[in-house]
């Protein structure tokens, strides 16, 4: 009833774990290989996957859509080779495909080896990423489960999404509670740099090809921030905001660039707008708290970081910030 669709290149170290995580809930597994040299296709085939070759053309959506074209089942679930479907997520998906066809976004936990302003939720020893060296994570929601219909296709050379095709054809979608664990950030620094350069080049191309797409501007802004090009990032994110003024992650990232460039008035206002659209976002509370702390507004900063630890008592970023606030006030550190 379900086709698993995957694109992969040199993922021999992880693809077996991903395929094992969906064993028993998918009727077929399709792996489109974009040029592996490490045995990825052989491992996928050993797990029963149908392996097809795709000539890489600097377009993630094109590769994704090639994998969808081979699917024969009524439902499609999309995973990356460096991901794993949670055990609970298996049951959720099996229940959803018994309902009327619609699309679903799954919650993704993106693991990181160190806590920072981006990865600001604590990984507990019970979480699967802990034994792989993960100590922090952040969450996104991404459409990964949808009916197998020819008109549902991915768009975007990088940070590709099926969302626009769902809207265009009136296919409803909603969030579900299934969780995907993403281990792609637990790689070497060299590999991170390679990916960052590739993603920036593709993001620039995406804006050139789709200048009216707010997501293209947003993704370019984020990639520019990853390269600390905040002046250019601000301009890109402002272009995205004109086209989509209420998307909370976009407002948060724009606020970060404002603050890095010294415009705290605009930064604080933009963070507030982000929280008015999503008051539960830890990343925004962290960014706002950091801005208040930089300005010396200790009461406001403390409120932000206390909001974080109320939901994540061991959050390393917030706990460190609260300790710094206590130091500035001349209070002893709390254990």
Short mmCIF file of C-alpha atoms in Angstrom, two decimals, residues 31-234:
data_model
loop_
_atom_site.label_atom_id
_atom_site.label_comp_id
_atom_site.label_asym_id
_atom_site.label_seq_id
_atom_site.Cartn_x
_atom_site.Cartn_y
_atom_site.Cartn_z
CA UNK A 31 16.25 4.05 -4.19
CA UNK A 32 17.32 6.43 -6.92
CA UNK A 33 21.12 6.60 -6.85
CA UNK A 34 22.74 9.78 -8.14
CA UNK A 35 26.29 8.51 -8.60
CA UNK A 36 27.49 6.53 -5.60
CA UNK A 37 31.00 5.08 -5.52
CA UNK A 38 30.84 3.42 -2.09
CA UNK A 39 28.50 0.47 -2.52
CA UNK A 40 25.25 2.23 -1.64
CA UNK A 41 23.30 0.58 -4.50
CA UNK A 42 24.42 -2.91 -3.49
CA UNK A 43 23.39 -2.41 0.13
CA UNK A 44 20.00 -1.04 -0.92
CA UNK A 45 19.46 -3.98 -3.28
CA UNK A 46 20.39 -6.42 -0.50
CA UNK A 47 17.54 -4.96 1.54
CA UNK A 48 15.13 -5.62 -1.32
CA UNK A 49 15.04 -2.11 -2.73
CA UNK A 50 14.53 -1.39 -6.40
CA UNK A 51 17.64 0.62 -7.35
CA UNK A 52 17.54 3.01 -10.29
CA UNK A 53 20.27 5.31 -11.56
CA UNK A 54 19.80 9.05 -12.07
CA UNK A 55 22.34 11.39 -13.65
CA UNK A 56 22.81 14.21 -11.17
CA UNK A 57 21.87 17.62 -12.62
CA UNK A 58 22.24 19.93 -9.58
CA UNK A 59 18.52 19.66 -8.85
CA UNK A 60 17.23 17.80 -5.80
CA UNK A 61 13.61 18.11 -6.94
CA UNK A 62 14.41 16.44 -10.26
CA UNK A 63 15.97 13.50 -8.45
CA UNK A 64 13.06 13.27 -6.02
CA UNK A 65 10.55 13.31 -8.85
CA UNK A 66 12.46 10.58 -10.66
CA UNK A 67 12.01 8.37 -7.59
CA UNK A 68 8.27 9.15 -7.42
CA UNK A 69 7.84 8.11 -11.04
CA UNK A 70 8.78 4.51 -10.16
CA UNK A 71 6.26 4.21 -7.31
CA UNK A 72 3.39 1.77 -7.89
CA UNK A 73 1.52 1.91 -4.56
CA UNK A 74 -1.37 4.25 -3.60
CA UNK A 75 0.71 6.06 -0.96
CA UNK A 76 4.25 7.45 -0.96
CA UNK A 77 6.52 8.05 2.00
CA UNK A 78 9.74 9.96 1.37
CA UNK A 79 12.87 9.55 3.48
CA UNK A 80 16.51 10.52 3.09
CA UNK A 81 19.19 7.89 3.36
CA UNK A 82 20.56 9.53 6.52
CA UNK A 83 17.19 9.41 8.28
CA UNK A 84 15.26 6.88 10.33
CA UNK A 85 11.54 6.58 10.93
CA UNK A 86 10.74 6.30 14.63
CA UNK A 87 9.11 3.13 15.89
CA UNK A 88 6.01 5.08 16.93
CA UNK A 89 5.95 6.77 13.53
CA UNK A 90 5.45 3.41 11.85
CA UNK A 91 2.13 2.92 13.62
CA UNK A 92 1.05 6.48 12.91
CA UNK A 93 1.68 6.09 9.19
CA UNK A 94 -0.14 2.77 9.02
CA UNK A 95 -3.18 4.39 10.60
CA UNK A 96 -3.09 7.43 8.31
CA UNK A 97 -3.04 5.49 5.06
CA UNK A 98 -6.37 3.93 6.05
CA UNK A 99 -7.96 7.38 5.96
CA UNK A 100 -9.06 9.53 3.01
CA UNK A 101 -6.11 10.51 0.82
CA UNK A 102 -4.37 13.69 1.91
CA UNK A 103 -0.80 14.77 2.54
CA UNK A 104 0.94 14.83 5.91
CA UNK A 105 3.97 16.62 7.25
CA UNK A 106 6.12 14.61 9.62
CA UNK A 107 8.14 16.05 12.47
CA UNK A 108 11.89 15.83 11.86
CA UNK A 109 14.48 15.89 14.63
CA UNK A 110 17.73 17.25 13.20
CA UNK A 111 20.56 16.09 15.44
CA UNK A 112 23.76 18.03 16.05
CA UNK A 113 26.97 17.12 17.86
CA UNK A 114 27.08 20.37 19.81
CA UNK A 115 24.50 22.80 21.24
CA UNK A 116 24.44 26.25 19.69
CA UNK A 117 21.99 28.96 18.68
CA UNK A 118 20.48 26.70 16.05
CA UNK A 119 20.50 23.32 17.77
CA UNK A 120 19.01 24.29 21.10
CA UNK A 121 17.00 21.34 22.36
CA UNK A 122 18.79 18.82 24.56
CA UNK A 123 19.29 15.23 23.41
CA UNK A 124 18.60 12.85 26.29
CA UNK A 125 20.51 9.54 26.61
CA UNK A 126 17.30 7.72 25.68
CA UNK A 127 17.05 9.37 22.25
CA UNK A 128 18.45 7.44 19.28
CA UNK A 129 20.90 10.17 18.26
CA UNK A 130 22.70 10.17 21.62
CA UNK A 131 24.78 7.07 20.91
CA UNK A 132 25.81 8.63 17.60
CA UNK A 133 27.30 11.66 19.33
CA UNK A 134 24.29 13.98 19.14
CA UNK A 135 23.89 16.39 22.05
CA UNK A 136 21.34 18.84 20.65
CA UNK A 137 18.62 19.01 18.02
CA UNK A 138 16.03 21.22 16.42
CA UNK A 139 12.70 20.38 14.81
CA UNK A 140 11.05 21.04 11.47
CA UNK A 141 7.87 19.75 9.85
CA UNK A 142 8.19 18.47 6.29
CA UNK A 143 5.66 16.91 3.94
CA UNK A 144 6.78 13.32 3.54
CA UNK A 145 3.57 11.26 3.24
CA UNK A 146 1.08 11.81 0.42
CA UNK A 147 -1.11 10.01 -2.14
CA UNK A 148 0.62 8.69 -5.22
CA UNK A 149 -0.74 11.13 -7.76
CA UNK A 150 1.09 12.28 -10.87
CA UNK A 151 0.46 15.94 -10.11
CA UNK A 152 2.15 15.78 -6.69
CA UNK A 153 5.75 16.59 -7.38
CA UNK A 154 8.66 18.36 -5.72
CA UNK A 155 9.80 21.85 -6.67
CA UNK A 156 13.15 23.48 -5.97
CA UNK A 157 16.75 22.72 -6.86
CA UNK A 158 17.54 22.77 -3.12
CA UNK A 159 15.30 22.54 -0.04
CA UNK A 160 12.81 20.96 -2.39
CA UNK A 161 9.18 20.69 -1.32
CA UNK A 162 5.91 19.23 -2.61
CA UNK A 163 3.87 21.89 -0.84
CA UNK A 164 3.26 24.13 -3.87
CA UNK A 165 1.94 21.26 -6.00
CA UNK A 166 -0.43 20.24 -3.20
CA UNK A 167 -1.82 23.77 -3.02
CA UNK A 168 -2.07 24.04 -6.78
CA UNK A 169 -4.18 20.88 -7.05
CA UNK A 170 -6.27 21.39 -3.95
CA UNK A 171 -4.87 18.45 -2.00
CA UNK A 172 -5.22 19.11 1.73
CA UNK A 173 -2.35 18.47 4.12
CA UNK A 174 -1.86 18.55 7.85
CA UNK A 175 0.70 17.76 10.50
CA UNK A 176 0.88 14.32 12.03
CA UNK A 177 2.70 12.97 15.07
CA UNK A 178 5.08 10.64 13.22
CA UNK A 179 8.74 11.49 13.86
CA UNK A 180 11.76 11.17 11.57
CA UNK A 181 15.27 11.21 13.04
CA UNK A 182 17.75 13.04 10.80
CA UNK A 183 21.46 12.33 11.30
CA UNK A 184 22.81 14.31 8.37
CA UNK A 185 24.49 16.97 10.52
CA UNK A 186 26.58 14.36 12.35
CA UNK A 187 29.27 14.40 9.67
CA UNK A 188 32.82 15.69 9.44
CA UNK A 189 33.51 19.42 9.27
CA UNK A 190 34.91 18.95 5.77
CA UNK A 191 31.68 17.34 4.62
CA UNK A 192 29.65 20.13 6.22
CA UNK A 193 31.65 22.72 4.30
CA UNK A 194 31.19 20.83 1.03
CA UNK A 195 27.43 20.63 1.55
CA UNK A 196 27.21 24.28 2.55
CA UNK A 197 28.93 25.42 -0.65
CA UNK A 198 26.75 23.15 -2.77
CA UNK A 199 23.54 24.34 -1.10
CA UNK A 200 24.48 28.01 -1.45
CA UNK A 201 25.13 27.64 -5.18
CA UNK A 202 21.82 25.81 -5.67
CA UNK A 203 19.94 28.38 -3.58
CA UNK A 204 21.29 31.21 -5.73
CA UNK A 205 20.17 29.38 -8.83
CA UNK A 206 16.75 28.75 -7.34
CA UNK A 207 16.19 32.48 -6.80
CA UNK A 208 17.37 33.24 -10.32
CA UNK A 209 14.91 30.73 -11.77
CA UNK A 210 11.98 31.51 -9.44
CA UNK A 211 12.26 35.14 -8.31
CA UNK A 212 8.62 35.29 -7.19
CA UNK A 213 8.90 32.27 -4.89
CA UNK A 214 9.26 33.41 -1.26
CA UNK A 215 10.72 30.04 -0.29
CA UNK A 216 13.56 30.52 -2.77
CA UNK A 217 14.49 33.84 -1.15
CA UNK A 218 14.09 32.38 2.34
CA UNK A 219 16.31 29.39 1.65
CA UNK A 220 18.93 31.60 0.02
CA UNK A 221 18.90 33.85 3.07
CA UNK A 222 19.46 30.91 5.40
CA UNK A 223 22.33 29.58 3.28
CA UNK A 224 23.92 33.03 3.24
CA UNK A 225 23.66 33.15 7.02
CA UNK A 226 25.43 29.79 7.19
CA UNK A 227 28.31 31.55 5.41
CA UNK A 228 28.02 34.60 7.75
CA UNK A 229 27.06 36.80 4.79
CA UNK A 230 24.47 38.65 6.85
CA UNK A 231 24.19 41.80 4.74
CA UNK A 232 23.24 39.79 1.68
CA UNK A 233 21.16 37.45 3.83
CA UNK A 234 19.13 40.36 5.18
#
